[in-house]
Amino acid sequence: MQATETEEKACCRPADCRLVMLLESSIGKKIMVALAGLFLSFFLLVHLAGNLFMFSGAGAFNHYASALAHNELLPVAEIGLVVLFLVHIALATRAWFINRAARPVGYQVYAGKGGRTAGSRSMAVTGALVLVFLLVHLKTFRFAPAAVREADLFALVVRRFRSPWYSAFYVLALGGLGLHLSHGVQSAFQTLGLNHPRYTPLIKKLGLAFAVLIALGFMSMPIYFGFLGGAK
Amino acid sequence: MADKNEQTMNLTLKVWRQKGPQEPGRLVEYKVTGVSPDMSFLEMLDVLNEQLVSRGEDAVAFDHDCREGICGMCSLMIDGRAHGPDSAATTCQLHMRRYKDGDTVVIEPFRAKGFPVVKDLVVDRSAFDRIMMAGGFVSVGTGAACDANSILVPKEKADKAMDAAACIGCGACVAACPNAAAMLFVAAKVSQYALLPQGQAERDRRALAMRKAMDAEGFGHCTNEYECEAACPKEIKVSNIARLNREFLRAAVSAD
């Protein structure tokens, strides 16, 4: 019995310690990254659904954009998104540095036995690419001068996509996002402990399908309005 | 043992040589001659060492014990793969028939902050022992042996617990992991008890304590790349890692 009591003291017992543990421990950190990632994936789906109004013309898209901009709950949603992004990026970055430190001397030859995928091995790179994209994207549209945004957001989007470099960057970054999601979505379920021989193969397929849907869905706009001359 | 028609091989080995924990190491090239395809990889290293010693050179230090795939003592990254190219096999179960005359083979130690190099190919894996000491046990009364079937265990649970308990603690999961994470090992050890009635008493404390010990040893974070599962000589499944995640979350949320 004495041994167990010492062990209990070694664990963090106070309730306030548990949150710190969730953010600091290896598994807790991954759980937070996974949760934030899944919420962000849901945001992507909603964002894509709204943006597809672009294909319904200036009227429909501008109406949607104005309704969204004047929704009183938008600031709440935006703050929520900022928090999700910060948690996801900060904890994943911290984990990345710890993981590099976990093998101070690398292998001269490292081949692996086929566990890794293109998505899984490039998570840090695609994550960084998506972050750069996010900053450019926010600067162009979310933080465009209010007058320009409110006058005709549709025209602003089309104008930006007419720049081949801008559209090419979008396509590249969205490809990166797709790769990121191809590992991230199914991986989040594993991190949350959801693994079962019956449904894990399905989760993997749906995760991949989701990644393709999101990447192609968002890419369709710079491709259509930028390269195919849509809305001329 | 040797077939009379057997062809022996000559190989070029690039072996990590390091005199001690603090010494710098490097790959050194050796020619090893007269290797029989019937030899195991470790026997091939024995031959190399005989040839080195006969030339008055220092033998290559490497870990080994049972040489039948059950003790978890042998290690080695062979051409960048933990325990070599075969699946579900330890280095001692790898045979030289996998190679052909003239091949070049790169041999490095398992690498992780938690597995410091002792000498050459020998690494210190006592980090695993310390993780086990943190919670990899069940406390039982040690009186007279109780009736064998007094505690019922469902067959499915017993099978899964046995699959997890097949872990020999060799550390190939850490060596193969791009992040040098020890999650598959800890997951196997947590699972083998979490699945059984005997493991329930310390269930929460075990998950929290073993996670803590794992992180304290400097192992990385799991990013679900599943190189561990591919490298595991005992085919421990990553579904155990999901179970460890559940056990940790459950304990973090609900333990007293």
CSV table of C-alpha atoms in Angstrom, one decimal:
chain,number,residue,atom,x,y,z
A,1,MET,CA,0.0,0.0,0.0
A,2,GLN,CA,2.8,2.4,0.7
A,3,ALA,CA,4.2,2.0,-2.8
A,4,THR,CA,0.8,3.0,-4.3
A,5,GLU,CA,0.6,6.1,-2.1
A,6,THR,CA,4.1,7.3,-3.3
A,7,GLU,CA,3.0,6.7,-6.9
A,8,GLU,CA,-0.1,8.7,-6.4
A,9,LYS,CA,2.0,11.6,-5.2
A,10,ALA,CA,4.2,11.2,-8.2
A,11,CYS,CA,1.2,11.7,-10.5
A,12,CYS,CA,-0.3,15.1,-10.7
A,13,ARG,CA,-3.4,14.8,-8.4
A,14,PRO,CA,-4.9,18.3,-8.2
A,15,ALA,CA,-7.6,18.9,-10.8
A,16,ASP,CA,-5.9,22.1,-12.0
A,17,CYS,CA,-2.9,20.1,-13.0
A,18,ARG,CA,-4.9,18.0,-15.6
A,19,LEU,CA,-5.2,20.9,-18.1
A,20,VAL,CA,-1.5,21.5,-18.0
A,21,MET,CA,-1.0,17.8,-18.5
A,22,LEU,CA,-3.3,17.8,-21.5
A,23,LEU,CA,-1.2,20.6,-23.1
A,24,GLU,CA,2.2,19.4,-22.0
A,25,SER,CA,2.1,15.6,-22.2
A,26,SER,CA,2.9,13.9,-25.5
A,27,ILE,CA,-0.5,12.2,-25.8
A,28,GLY,CA,-2.4,15.2,-24.5
A,29,LYS,CA,-0.8,17.6,-27.0
A,30,LYS,CA,-1.7,15.3,-29.9
A,31,ILE,CA,-5.3,15.0,-28.7
A,32,MET,CA,-5.6,18.8,-28.6
A,33,VAL,CA,-4.0,19.0,-32.1
A,34,ALA,CA,-6.4,16.4,-33.4
A,35,LEU,CA,-9.5,18.0,-31.9
A,36,ALA,CA,-8.6,21.4,-33.2
A,37,GLY,CA,-7.7,19.9,-36.6
A,38,LEU,CA,-11.1,18.2,-36.8
A,39,PHE,CA,-13.0,21.4,-35.9
A,40,LEU,CA,-10.9,23.2,-38.5
A,41,SER,CA,-11.7,20.6,-41.1
A,42,PHE,CA,-15.4,21.2,-40.4
A,43,PHE,CA,-14.8,24.9,-40.9
A,44,LEU,CA,-13.2,24.1,-44.3
A,45,LEU,CA,-16.3,22.3,-45.3
A,46,VAL,CA,-18.6,25.2,-44.3
A,47,HIS,CA,-16.3,27.7,-45.9
A,48,LEU,CA,-16.2,25.7,-49.2
A,49,ALA,CA,-20.0,25.4,-49.2
A,50,GLY,CA,-20.3,29.2,-48.9
A,51,ASN,CA,-17.6,30.0,-51.4
A,52,LEU,CA,-19.2,27.8,-54.1
A,53,PHE,CA,-21.7,30.6,-54.4
A,54,MET,CA,-19.0,32.1,-56.6
A,55,PHE,CA,-20.3,29.8,-59.4
A,56,SER,CA,-23.8,31.2,-59.0
A,57,GLY,CA,-22.6,34.7,-60.0
A,58,ALA,CA,-21.9,38.1,-58.4
A,59,GLY,CA,-25.4,38.6,-57.0
A,60,ALA,CA,-25.7,35.3,-55.1
A,61,PHE,CA,-22.1,35.4,-53.8
A,62,ASN,CA,-22.2,39.1,-52.7
A,63,HIS,CA,-25.5,38.5,-51.0
A,64,TYR,CA,-24.0,35.5,-49.1
A,65,ALA,CA,-20.9,37.5,-48.2
A,66,SER,CA,-22.9,40.4,-47.0
A,67,ALA,CA,-25.2,38.2,-44.9
A,68,LEU,CA,-22.2,36.5,-43.3
A,69,ALA,CA,-20.4,39.8,-42.7
A,70,HIS,CA,-23.5,41.3,-40.9
A,71,ASN,CA,-24.2,38.2,-38.8
A,72,GLU,CA,-23.8,39.2,-35.2
A,73,LEU,CA,-22.2,35.9,-34.3
A,74,LEU,CA,-19.4,36.3,-36.9
A,75,PRO,CA,-16.9,37.8,-34.4
A,76,VAL,CA,-17.5,34.9,-32.0
A,77,ALA,CA,-16.9,32.4,-34.8
A,78,GLU,CA,-13.8,34.3,-35.9
A,79,ILE,CA,-12.3,34.4,-32.4
A,80,GLY,CA,-13.1,30.6,-32.2
A,81,LEU,CA,-11.2,30.0,-35.4
A,82,VAL,CA,-8.2,32.0,-34.3
A,83,VAL,CA,-8.1,30.0,-31.1
A,84,LEU,CA,-8.4,26.7,-33.0
A,85,PHE,CA,-5.6,27.8,-35.4
A,86,LEU,CA,-3.4,28.9,-32.6
A,87,VAL,CA,-3.9,25.7,-30.6
A,88,HIS,CA,-3.4,23.5,-33.7
A,89,ILE,CA,-0.3,25.4,-34.9
A,90,ALA,CA,1.4,26.1,-31.5
A,91,LEU,CA,1.1,22.5,-30.1
A,92,ALA,CA,2.0,20.9,-33.5
A,93,THR,CA,5.0,23.1,-33.8
A,94,ARG,CA,6.1,22.3,-30.2
A,95,ALA,CA,5.7,18.6,-30.9
A,96,TRP,CA,7.7,19.0,-34.1
A,97,PHE,CA,10.7,20.5,-32.2
A,98,ILE,CA,10.4,17.8,-29.4
A,99,ASN,CA,10.4,15.1,-32.1
A,100,ARG,CA,13.5,16.5,-33.7
A,101,ALA,CA,15.2,16.5,-30.3
A,102,ALA,CA,14.1,12.9,-29.7
A,103,ARG,CA,16.7,11.7,-32.2
A,104,PRO,CA,19.7,14.0,-31.8
A,105,VAL,CA,21.9,11.8,-34.1
A,106,GLY,CA,20.1,10.8,-37.2
A,107,TYR,CA,20.5,7.7,-39.4
A,108,GLN,CA,23.0,7.7,-42.3
A,109,VAL,CA,20.5,5.5,-44.1
A,110,TYR,CA,16.8,5.5,-43.2
A,111,ALA,CA,14.4,3.5,-45.4
A,112,GLY,CA,11.4,2.6,-43.4
A,113,LYS,CA,9.1,-0.4,-44.0
A,114,GLY,CA,6.2,1.2,-45.7
A,115,GLY,CA,4.2,2.8,-42.9
A,116,ARG,CA,4.6,6.4,-44.0
A,117,THR,CA,2.6,8.1,-46.7
A,118,ALA,CA,3.3,11.2,-48.7
A,119,GLY,CA,0.8,13.0,-46.5
A,120,SER,CA,2.2,11.8,-43.2
A,121,ARG,CA,5.8,12.6,-44.0
A,122,SER,CA,5.1,16.1,-45.2
A,123,MET,CA,2.8,17.3,-42.4
A,124,ALA,CA,5.2,20.0,-41.2
A,125,VAL,CA,5.9,21.3,-44.7
A,126,THR,CA,2.3,21.3,-45.8
A,127,GLY,CA,1.3,22.8,-42.5
A,128,ALA,CA,3.7,25.6,-42.9
A,129,LEU,CA,2.6,26.1,-46.5
A,130,VAL,CA,-1.1,26.3,-45.4
A,131,LEU,CA,-0.1,28.9,-42.7
A,132,VAL,CA,1.6,31.1,-45.3
A,133,PHE,CA,-1.4,30.7,-47.6
A,134,LEU,CA,-3.7,31.6,-44.7
A,135,LEU,CA,-1.9,34.8,-44.0
A,136,VAL,CA,-1.9,35.8,-47.7
A,137,HIS,CA,-5.5,34.8,-48.1
A,138,LEU,CA,-6.6,36.8,-45.0
A,139,LYS,CA,-4.6,39.8,-46.1
A,140,THR,CA,-6.2,39.7,-49.6
A,141,PHE,CA,-9.8,39.2,-48.7
A,142,ARG,CA,-10.6,39.4,-44.9
A,143,PHE,CA,-8.4,42.4,-44.4
A,144,ALA,CA,-9.0,44.1,-47.8
A,145,PRO,CA,-10.1,47.7,-47.4
A,146,ALA,CA,-13.7,47.6,-46.1
A,147,ALA,CA,-15.0,49.8,-49.0
A,148,VAL,CA,-13.6,47.3,-51.6
A,149,ARG,CA,-14.9,44.3,-49.7
A,150,GLU,CA,-18.4,45.7,-49.3
A,151,ALA,CA,-18.8,47.2,-52.7
A,152,ASP,CA,-18.3,44.0,-54.7
A,153,LEU,CA,-16.4,41.1,-53.1
A,154,PHE,CA,-17.1,38.9,-56.1
A,155,ALA,CA,-15.3,41.4,-58.4
A,156,LEU,CA,-12.4,41.5,-55.9
A,157,VAL,CA,-12.0,37.7,-55.9
A,158,VAL,CA,-12.1,37.5,-59.7
A,159,ARG,CA,-9.6,40.3,-60.0
A,160,ARG,CA,-7.2,38.6,-57.7
A,161,PHE,CA,-7.6,35.3,-59.4
A,162,ARG,CA,-6.8,36.9,-62.8
A,163,SER,CA,-3.2,37.1,-61.6
A,164,PRO,CA,-1.7,33.9,-62.7
A,165,TRP,CA,0.9,33.9,-60.0
A,166,TYR,CA,-1.7,34.4,-57.3
A,167,SER,CA,-3.9,31.6,-58.7
A,168,ALA,CA,-0.9,29.3,-59.1
A,169,PHE,CA,0.0,29.9,-55.5
A,170,TYR,CA,-3.6,29.1,-54.5
A,171,VAL,CA,-3.6,25.8,-56.4
A,172,LEU,CA,-0.2,24.9,-55.0
A,173,ALA,CA,-1.2,25.7,-51.4
A,174,LEU,CA,-4.5,24.0,-51.7
A,175,GLY,CA,-2.7,20.9,-53.0
A,176,GLY,CA,-0.6,21.1,-49.8
A,177,LEU,CA,-3.8,21.4,-47.8
A,178,GLY,CA,-5.2,18.3,-49.5
A,179,LEU,CA,-2.0,16.4,-48.7
A,180,HIS,CA,-2.2,17.7,-45.1
A,181,LEU,CA,-5.8,16.5,-44.7
A,182,SER,CA,-5.1,13.1,-46.4
A,183,HIS,CA,-3.1,12.2,-43.3
A,184,GLY,CA,-4.6,14.6,-40.8
A,185,VAL,CA,-8.2,13.6,-40.8
A,186,GLN,CA,-7.9,9.9,-40.4
A,187,SER,CA,-4.9,10.4,-38.1
A,188,ALA,CA,-7.0,12.6,-35.8
A,189,PHE,CA,-9.4,9.7,-35.2
A,190,GLN,CA,-6.6,7.4,-34.2
A,191,THR,CA,-5.2,10.0,-31.8
A,192,LEU,CA,-8.6,10.4,-30.2
A,193,GLY,CA,-8.5,6.6,-29.6
A,194,LEU,CA,-11.1,5.8,-32.3
A,195,ASN,CA,-9.6,2.7,-34.0
A,196,HIS,CA,-11.6,-0.4,-34.7
A,197,PRO,CA,-11.1,-3.1,-37.4
A,198,ARG,CA,-14.7,-2.5,-38.5
A,199,TYR,CA,-14.7,1.2,-39.1
A,200,THR,CA,-11.0,2.3,-39.3
A,201,PRO,CA,-10.7,1.3,-43.0
A,202,LEU,CA,-13.8,3.3,-43.7
A,203,ILE,CA,-12.5,6.3,-41.8
A,204,LYS,CA,-9.2,6.2,-43.8
A,205,LYS,CA,-11.2,6.1,-47.1
A,206,LEU,CA,-13.5,8.9,-46.0
A,207,GLY,CA,-10.5,11.0,-44.7
A,208,LEU,CA,-8.9,10.7,-48.1
A,209,ALA,CA,-12.1,11.5,-49.9
A,210,PHE,CA,-12.6,14.5,-47.7
A,211,ALA,CA,-9.1,15.8,-48.5
A,212,VAL,CA,-9.7,15.4,-52.2
A,213,LEU,CA,-13.1,17.1,-52.0
A,214,ILE,CA,-11.7,20.1,-50.0
A,215,ALA,CA,-8.6,20.5,-52.2
A,216,LEU,CA,-10.4,20.2,-55.5
A,217,GLY,CA,-13.4,22.2,-54.3
A,218,PHE,CA,-11.3,25.2,-53.3
A,219,MET,CA,-9.0,24.8,-56.3
A,220,SER,CA,-11.9,25.0,-58.7
A,221,MET,CA,-12.2,28.7,-58.0
A,222,PRO,CA,-8.7,29.9,-58.9
A,223,ILE,CA,-8.7,27.5,-61.8
A,224,TYR,CA,-12.1,28.6,-63.2
A,225,PHE,CA,-11.8,32.3,-62.6
A,226,GLY,CA,-8.1,32.5,-63.0
A,227,PHE,CA,-7.0,30.1,-65.7
A,228,LEU,CA,-10.2,29.3,-67.6
A,229,GLY,CA,-11.4,32.9,-67.8
A,230,GLY,CA,-14.7,32.4,-66.0
A,231,ALA,CA,-17.0,35.4,-65.2
A,232,LYS,CA,-15.6,37.4,-68.2
B,1,MET,CA,24.7,-27.5,-41.2
B,2,ALA,CA,26.6,-26.5,-44.3
B,3,ASP,CA,25.5,-27.9,-47.6
B,4,LYS,CA,28.5,-29.2,-49.6
B,5,ASN,CA,27.3,-27.3,-52.7
B,6,GLU,CA,26.9,-24.2,-50.8
B,7,GLN,CA,28.3,-21.0,-52.2
B,8,THR,CA,29.7,-18.6,-49.7
B,9,MET,CA,29.5,-14.8,-50.1
B,10,ASN,CA,31.7,-11.9,-49.7
B,11,LEU,CA,30.0,-8.7,-48.4
B,12,THR,CA,31.0,-5.1,-47.9
B,13,LEU,CA,29.7,-3.9,-44.5
B,14,LYS,CA,29.5,-0.3,-43.4
B,15,VAL,CA,29.3,-0.5,-39.7
B,16,TRP,CA,28.8,2.3,-37.1
B,17,ARG,CA,31.9,2.3,-34.9
B,18,GLN,CA,31.8,4.4,-31.7
B,19,LYS,CA,34.3,3.8,-28.9
B,20,GLY,CA,32.0,5.1,-26.1
B,21,PRO,CA,28.9,7.1,-25.3
B,22,GLN,CA,30.6,10.4,-25.5
B,23,GLU,CA,33.0,9.6,-28.4
B,24,PRO,CA,32.2,10.6,-32.0
B,25,GLY,CA,31.2,7.7,-34.2
B,26,ARG,CA,31.4,7.0,-37.9
B,27,LEU,CA,30.6,4.3,-40.5
B,28,VAL,CA,33.6,2.1,-41.1
B,29,GLU,CA,33.8,-0.2,-44.2
B,30,TYR,CA,34.7,-3.8,-43.7
B,31,LYS,CA,35.0,-6.7,-46.1
B,32,VAL,CA,33.6,-9.9,-44.6
B,33,THR,CA,34.4,-13.2,-46.5
B,34,GLY,CA,33.1,-16.7,-46.4
B,35,VAL,CA,29.5,-15.9,-45.4
B,36,SER,CA,27.2,-18.9,-45.7
B,37,PRO,CA,23.6,-18.1,-46.8
B,38,ASP,CA,22.5,-20.4,-43.9
B,39,MET,CA,24.0,-18.1,-41.4
B,40,SER,CA,21.8,-15.6,-39.4
B,41,PHE,CA,22.7,-12.0,-39.6
B,42,LEU,CA,24.3,-12.2,-36.2
B,43,GLU,CA,26.4,-15.2,-37.1
B,44,MET,CA,27.6,-13.1,-40.1
B,45,LEU,CA,28.7,-10.5,-37.6
B,46,ASP,CA,30.4,-13.2,-35.5
B,47,VAL,CA,32.3,-14.1,-38.6
B,48,LEU,CA,33.2,-10.5,-39.2
B,49,ASN,CA,34.4,-10.2,-35.6
B,50,GLU,CA,36.5,-13.4,-35.9
B,51,GLN,CA,38.2,-11.9,-39.0
B,52,LEU,CA,38.7,-8.6,-37.2
B,53,VAL,CA,40.2,-10.2,-34.1
B,54,SER,CA,42.5,-12.4,-36.2
B,55,ARG,CA,43.8,-9.2,-37.7
B,56,GLY,CA,44.3,-7.7,-34.2
B,57,GLU,CA,41.4,-5.2,-34.6
B,58,ASP,CA,38.7,-4.4,-32.1
B,59,ALA,CA,35.6,-6.5,-32.5
B,60,VAL,CA,32.3,-4.8,-33.3
B,61,ALA,CA,30.1,-4.6,-30.2
B,62,PHE,CA,26.5,-5.6,-30.8
B,63,ASP,CA,23.6,-6.8,-28.6
B,64,HIS,CA,22.3,-10.4,-28.8
B,65,ASP,CA,21.1,-13.1,-26.5
B,66,CYS,CA,18.7,-15.9,-27.3
B,67,ARG,CA,19.1,-15.7,-31.1
B,68,GLU,CA,15.7,-17.2,-31.6
B,69,GLY,CA,13.5,-14.1,-31.7
B,70,ILE,CA,12.1,-14.0,-28.2
B,71,CYS,CA,14.4,-12.1,-25.9
B,72,GLY,CA,14.3,-8.7,-27.5
B,73,MET,CA,18.0,-8.2,-27.1
B,74,CYS,CA,19.2,-7.9,-30.7
B,75,SER,CA,18.6,-4.7,-32.5
B,76,LEU,CA,20.4,-3.0,-35.5
B,77,MET,CA,19.2,-0.7,-38.3
B,78,ILE,CA,20.1,-2.7,-41.4
B,79,ASP,CA,20.1,-0.6,-44.5
B,80,GLY,CA,17.8,1.9,-42.7
B,81,ARG,CA,15.3,-0.7,-41.5
B,82,ALA,CA,14.9,-1.8,-37.9
B,83,HIS,CA,15.8,-5.6,-37.7
B,84,GLY,CA,16.5,-5.6,-41.4
B,85,PRO,CA,14.3,-6.0,-44.5
B,86,ASP,CA,12.1,-8.9,-43.3
B,87,SER,CA,8.7,-8.3,-41.6
B,88,ALA,CA,7.8,-9.9,-38.3
B,89,ALA,CA,11.3,-10.9,-37.6
B,90,THR,CA,14.2,-9.9,-35.3
B,91,THR,CA,17.7,-9.4,-36.6
B,92,CYS,CA,18.7,-12.8,-35.2
B,93,GLN,CA,15.9,-14.3,-37.4
B,94,LEU,CA,17.3,-12.6,-40.5
B,95,HIS,CA,19.2,-15.0,-42.7
B,96,MET,CA,22.1,-14.3,-45.1
B,97,ARG,CA,20.2,-16.0,-47.9
B,98,ARG,CA,18.4,-12.6,-48.1
B,99,TYR,CA,21.7,-11.2,-49.5
B,100,LYS,CA,23.9,-12.0,-52.5
B,101,ASP,CA,27.6,-12.1,-53.1
B,102,GLY,CA,29.0,-8.6,-53.4
B,103,ASP,CA,26.2,-6.8,-51.5
B,104,THR,CA,26.9,-3.7,-49.4
B,105,VAL,CA,25.1,-3.6,-46.1
B,106,VAL,CA,24.9,-0.5,-43.8
B,107,ILE,CA,24.5,-1.3,-40.1
B,108,GLU,CA,23.7,1.3,-37.6
B,109,PRO,CA,22.5,1.3,-34.0
B,110,PHE,CA,18.9,2.0,-33.0
B,111,ARG,CA,18.9,5.8,-32.7
B,112,ALA,CA,16.9,7.8,-30.1
B,113,LYS,CA,17.7,10.2,-27.3
B,114,GLY,CA,16.1,7.6,-25.1
B,115,PHE,CA,18.5,4.9,-26.4
B,116,PRO,CA,22.0,6.4,-26.0
B,117,VAL,CA,24.8,4.5,-27.8
B,118,VAL,CA,27.0,2.5,-25.4
B,119,LYS,CA,29.5,1.3,-27.9
B,120,ASP,CA,29.4,0.6,-31.6
B,121,LEU,CA,26.0,-1.0,-32.2
B,122,VAL,CA,25.0,-1.4,-28.6
B,123,VAL,CA,22.5,1.0,-27.2
B,124,ASP,CA,21.2,1.4,-23.7
B,125,ARG,CA,17.5,0.5,-23.7
B,126,SER,CA,17.0,0.7,-19.9
B,127,ALA,CA,14.6,3.6,-20.6
B,128,PHE,CA,12.0,0.8,-21.3
B,129,ASP,CA,12.7,-0.7,-17.9
B,130,ARG,CA,12.1,2.6,-16.2
B,131,ILE,CA,8.8,3.0,-18.1
B,132,MET,CA,7.8,-0.5,-16.9
B,133,MET,CA,8.8,0.4,-13.3
B,134,ALA,CA,6.4,3.4,-13.5
B,135,GLY,CA,3.4,1.2,-14.1
B,136,GLY,CA,3.9,-1.9,-16.2
B,137,PHE,CA,2.8,-4.3,-13.5
B,138,VAL,CA,-0.2,-5.6,-11.6
B,139,SER,CA,-0.1,-5.8,-7.8
B,140,VAL,CA,-1.3,-9.2,-6.6
B,141,GLY,CA,-1.5,-11.1,-3.4
B,142,THR,CA,1.3,-13.6,-3.3
B,143,GLY,CA,-0.3,-16.1,-1.0
B,144,ALA,CA,-1.2,-19.6,-2.1
B,145,ALA,CA,-1.8,-20.1,-5.8
B,146,CYS,CA,-5.5,-19.4,-6.4
B,147,ASP,CA,-7.8,-21.5,-8.6
B,148,ALA,CA,-6.9,-21.1,-12.2
B,149,ASN,CA,-10.3,-20.0,-13.5
B,150,SER,CA,-11.6,-18.0,-10.6
B,151,ILE,CA,-11.5,-14.8,-12.6
B,152,LEU,CA,-13.2,-15.2,-16.0
B,153,VAL,CA,-11.6,-13.5,-19.0
B,154,PRO,CA,-13.6,-13.3,-22.3
B,155,LYS,CA,-11.7,-15.1,-25.1
B,156,GLU,CA,-11.6,-12.0,-27.4
B,157,LYS,CA,-10.0,-9.9,-24.5
B,158,ALA,CA,-7.6,-12.7,-23.7
B,159,ASP,CA,-6.5,-12.9,-27.4
B,160,LYS,CA,-6.0,-9.1,-27.6
B,161,ALA,CA,-4.1,-9.0,-24.3
B,162,MET,CA,-1.9,-11.9,-25.5
B,163,ASP,CA,-1.2,-10.1,-28.8
B,164,ALA,CA,-0.1,-7.0,-26.9
B,165,ALA,CA,1.9,-9.1,-24.5
B,166,ALA,CA,3.9,-10.5,-27.4
B,167,CYS,CA,6.0,-7.3,-27.2
B,168,ILE,CA,9.6,-8.3,-26.4
B,169,GLY,CA,10.6,-4.7,-25.7
B,170,CYS,CA,13.3,-4.7,-28.4
B,171,GLY,CA,12.8,-1.0,-29.2
B,172,ALA,CA,12.4,-1.4,-33.0
B,173,CYS,CA,9.3,0.8,-32.8
B,174,VAL,CA,11.4,3.6,-31.4
B,175,ALA,CA,14.2,3.0,-33.9
B,176,ALA,CA,11.8,2.9,-36.9
B,177,CYS,CA,9.6,5.9,-35.8
B,178,PRO,CA,10.5,9.1,-37.6
B,179,ASN,CA,9.9,10.9,-34.3
B,180,ALA,CA,11.7,8.3,-32.1
B,181,ALA,CA,8.4,7.8,-30.2
B,182,ALA,CA,8.0,4.9,-27.8
B,183,MET,CA,4.2,4.8,-28.2
B,184,LEU,CA,3.9,1.3,-29.6
B,185,PHE,CA,5.9,-0.2,-26.8
B,186,VAL,CA,4.0,1.7,-24.1
B,187,ALA,CA,0.7,1.0,-25.8
B,188,ALA,CA,1.4,-2.7,-25.9
B,189,LYS,CA,2.3,-2.7,-22.2
B,190,VAL,CA,-0.7,-0.6,-21.1
B,191,SER,CA,-3.0,-2.7,-23.3
B,192,GLN,CA,-1.9,-6.1,-22.0
B,193,TYR,CA,-3.1,-5.0,-18.5
B,194,ALA,CA,-6.0,-2.7,-19.5
B,195,LEU,CA,-7.7,-5.6,-21.3
B,196,LEU,CA,-7.6,-8.0,-18.3
B,197,PRO,CA,-9.5,-8.0,-15.1
B,198,GLN,CA,-6.3,-8.2,-13.1
B,199,GLY,CA,-5.1,-4.9,-14.6
B,200,GLN,CA,-8.1,-2.9,-13.5
B,201,ALA,CA,-7.0,-1.9,-10.0
B,202,GLU,CA,-4.1,0.2,-11.3
B,203,ARG,CA,-5.6,1.0,-14.7
B,204,ASP,CA,-5.8,4.8,-14.5
B,205,ARG,CA,-2.6,5.3,-12.5
B,206,ARG,CA,-0.8,3.0,-14.9
B,207,ALA,CA,-1.8,5.0,-18.0
B,208,LEU,CA,-0.8,8.3,-16.4
B,209,ALA,CA,2.4,7.1,-14.9
B,210,MET,CA,3.7,5.2,-18.0
B,211,ARG,CA,3.0,8.2,-20.2
B,212,LYS,CA,4.8,10.4,-17.8
B,213,ALA,CA,7.8,8.1,-17.7
B,214,MET,CA,7.8,7.8,-21.5
B,215,ASP,CA,8.0,11.6,-22.0
B,216,ALA,CA,10.6,11.9,-19.2
B,217,GLU,CA,12.9,9.6,-21.2
B,218,GLY,CA,12.9,12.0,-24.1
B,219,PHE,CA,11.0,9.9,-26.6
B,220,GLY,CA,9.1,11.8,-29.3
B,221,HIS,CA,5.4,12.2,-30.0
B,222,CYS,CA,3.3,9.8,-32.1
B,223,THR,CA,2.3,11.2,-35.5
B,224,ASN,CA,0.5,8.1,-36.6
B,225,GLU,CA,3.0,7.2,-39.4
B,226,TYR,CA,2.8,3.5,-38.4
B,227,GLU,CA,6.5,2.8,-39.2
B,228,CYS,CA,6.5,1.1,-35.7
B,229,GLU,CA,3.8,-1.4,-36.7
B,230,ALA,CA,5.7,-2.2,-40.0
B,231,ALA,CA,9.0,-2.7,-38.1
B,232,CYS,CA,7.6,-4.6,-35.1
B,233,PRO,CA,9.0,-8.2,-35.1
B,234,LYS,CA,6.0,-9.3,-33.0
B,235,GLU,CA,3.4,-7.5,-35.2
B,236,ILE,CA,2.0,-5.4,-32.4
B,237,LYS,CA,-0.8,-3.4,-33.9
B,238,VAL,CA,-1.3,0.4,-33.8
B,239,SER,CA,-4.8,-0.2,-32.6
B,240,ASN,CA,-3.0,-0.6,-29.2
B,241,ILE,CA,-1.8,3.0,-29.6
B,242,ALA,CA,-5.4,4.1,-30.0
B,243,ARG,CA,-6.2,2.1,-26.8
B,244,LEU,CA,-3.3,3.9,-25.0
B,245,ASN,CA,-4.7,7.3,-26.2
B,246,ARG,CA,-8.1,6.2,-24.8
B,247,GLU,CA,-6.7,5.0,-21.6
B,248,PHE,CA,-4.7,8.2,-21.1
B,249,LEU,CA,-7.7,10.4,-21.9
B,250,ARG,CA,-10.0,8.3,-19.7
B,251,ALA,CA,-7.5,8.6,-16.8
B,252,ALA,CA,-6.8,12.3,-17.4
B,253,VAL,CA,-10.5,13.1,-17.3
B,254,SER,CA,-11.8,10.7,-14.7
B,255,ALA,CA,-9.0,9.5,-12.4
B,256,ASP,CA,-9.1,10.8,-8.8
